[in-house]
Coordinates of C-alpha atoms in Angstrom, one line a residue:
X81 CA 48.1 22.7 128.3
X82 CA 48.3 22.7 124.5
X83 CA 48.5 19.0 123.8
X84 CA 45.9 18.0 126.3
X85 CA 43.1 20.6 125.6
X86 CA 40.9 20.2 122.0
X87 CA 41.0 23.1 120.0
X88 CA 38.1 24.6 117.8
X89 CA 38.1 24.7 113.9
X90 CA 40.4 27.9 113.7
X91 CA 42.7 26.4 116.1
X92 CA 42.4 27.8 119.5
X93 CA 42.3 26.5 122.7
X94 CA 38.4 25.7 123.9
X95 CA 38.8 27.2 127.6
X96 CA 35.8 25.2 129.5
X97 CA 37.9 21.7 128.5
X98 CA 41.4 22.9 130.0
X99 CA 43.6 19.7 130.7
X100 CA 40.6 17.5 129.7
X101 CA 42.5 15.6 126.9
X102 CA 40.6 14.7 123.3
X103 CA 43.0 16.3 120.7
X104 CA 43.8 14.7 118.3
X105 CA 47.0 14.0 116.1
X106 CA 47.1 12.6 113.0
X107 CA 50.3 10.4 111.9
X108 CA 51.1 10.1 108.5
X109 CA 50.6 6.7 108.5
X110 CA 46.5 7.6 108.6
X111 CA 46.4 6.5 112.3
X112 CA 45.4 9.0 115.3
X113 CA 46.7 9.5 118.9
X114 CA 44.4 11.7 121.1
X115 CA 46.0 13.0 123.9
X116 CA 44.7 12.1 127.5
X117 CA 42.5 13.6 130.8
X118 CA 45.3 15.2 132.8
X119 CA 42.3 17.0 134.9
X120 CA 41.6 15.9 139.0
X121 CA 38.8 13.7 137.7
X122 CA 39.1 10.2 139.4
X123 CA 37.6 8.6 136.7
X124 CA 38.9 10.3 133.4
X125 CA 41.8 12.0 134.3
X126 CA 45.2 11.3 137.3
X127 CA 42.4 12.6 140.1
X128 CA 43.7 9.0 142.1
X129 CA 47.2 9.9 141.4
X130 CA 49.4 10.7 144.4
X131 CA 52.2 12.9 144.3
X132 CA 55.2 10.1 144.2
X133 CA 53.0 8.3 141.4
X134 CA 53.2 11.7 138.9
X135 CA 57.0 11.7 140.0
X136 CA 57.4 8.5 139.3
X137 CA 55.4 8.4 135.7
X138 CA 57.8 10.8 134.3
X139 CA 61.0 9.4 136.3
X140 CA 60.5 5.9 134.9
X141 CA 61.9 7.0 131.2
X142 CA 65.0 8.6 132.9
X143 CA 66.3 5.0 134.2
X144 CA 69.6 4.3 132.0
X145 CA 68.4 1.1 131.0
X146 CA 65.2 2.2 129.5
X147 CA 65.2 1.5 125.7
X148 CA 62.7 3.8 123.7
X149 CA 60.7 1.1 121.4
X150 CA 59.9 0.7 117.9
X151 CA 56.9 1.4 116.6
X152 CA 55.4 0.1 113.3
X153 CA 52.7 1.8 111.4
X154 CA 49.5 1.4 113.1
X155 CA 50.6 0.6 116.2
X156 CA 49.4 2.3 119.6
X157 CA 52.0 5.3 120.0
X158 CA 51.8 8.2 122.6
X159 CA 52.7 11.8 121.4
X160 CA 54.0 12.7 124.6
X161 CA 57.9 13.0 124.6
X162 CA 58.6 10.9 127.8
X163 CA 62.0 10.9 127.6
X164 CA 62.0 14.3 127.2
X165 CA 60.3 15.2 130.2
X166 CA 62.4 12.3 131.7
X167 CA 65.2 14.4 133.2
X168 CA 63.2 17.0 134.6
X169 CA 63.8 17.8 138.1
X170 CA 61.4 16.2 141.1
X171 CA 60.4 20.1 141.8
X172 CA 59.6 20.5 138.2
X173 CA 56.8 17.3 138.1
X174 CA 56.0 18.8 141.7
X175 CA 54.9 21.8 139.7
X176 CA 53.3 20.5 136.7
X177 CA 51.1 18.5 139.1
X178 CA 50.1 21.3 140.8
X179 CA 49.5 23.4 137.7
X180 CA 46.9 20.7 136.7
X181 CA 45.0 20.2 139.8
X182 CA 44.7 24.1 140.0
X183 CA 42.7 24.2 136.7

């Protein structure tokens, strides 16, 4: 929930925005990644997702051939550790779907 929920000044989560994306990270190269809507909205967040498409989103970074790519300063990056998340188990994207169509 931490990475896609802003945070007030003093750092803590702001409740009524759980899952709605908006924080943002600063890189030290001066540019800014701002995480994404995770909520069930269809039009801001993975509301139109299915099931096999979450699966599949994390799945994708787990395939052998899949070469992480270089990023120069400036360019669009994503803060979220794919390929970390990459050899999680079906069951475990099962339940992080769940998790955020339940908030």
């Amino acid at each position: 929930m931490e990475c896609h929920t802003q945070v007030d000044p003093q750092g803590m989560i702001l409740q009524d925005v759980k899952f709605a994306g908006g924080r943002s990270f600063p890189f030290p190269d001066g540019s800014i990644v701002t995480s994404s809507n995770i909520t069930q909205d269809d039009e801001t967040g993975i509301g139109n997702w299915n099931e096999e498409m979450f699966v599949q989103r994390f799945a994708q970074y787990a395939d052998s051939g899949y070469v992480i790519p270089k990023v120069s300063p400036g360019e669009f990056n994503t803060i979220m550790p794919w390929t970390m998340y990459a050899g999680m188990k079906k069951r475990g994207s099962q339940s992080n779907l769940r998790l955020s169509e339940n908030h």
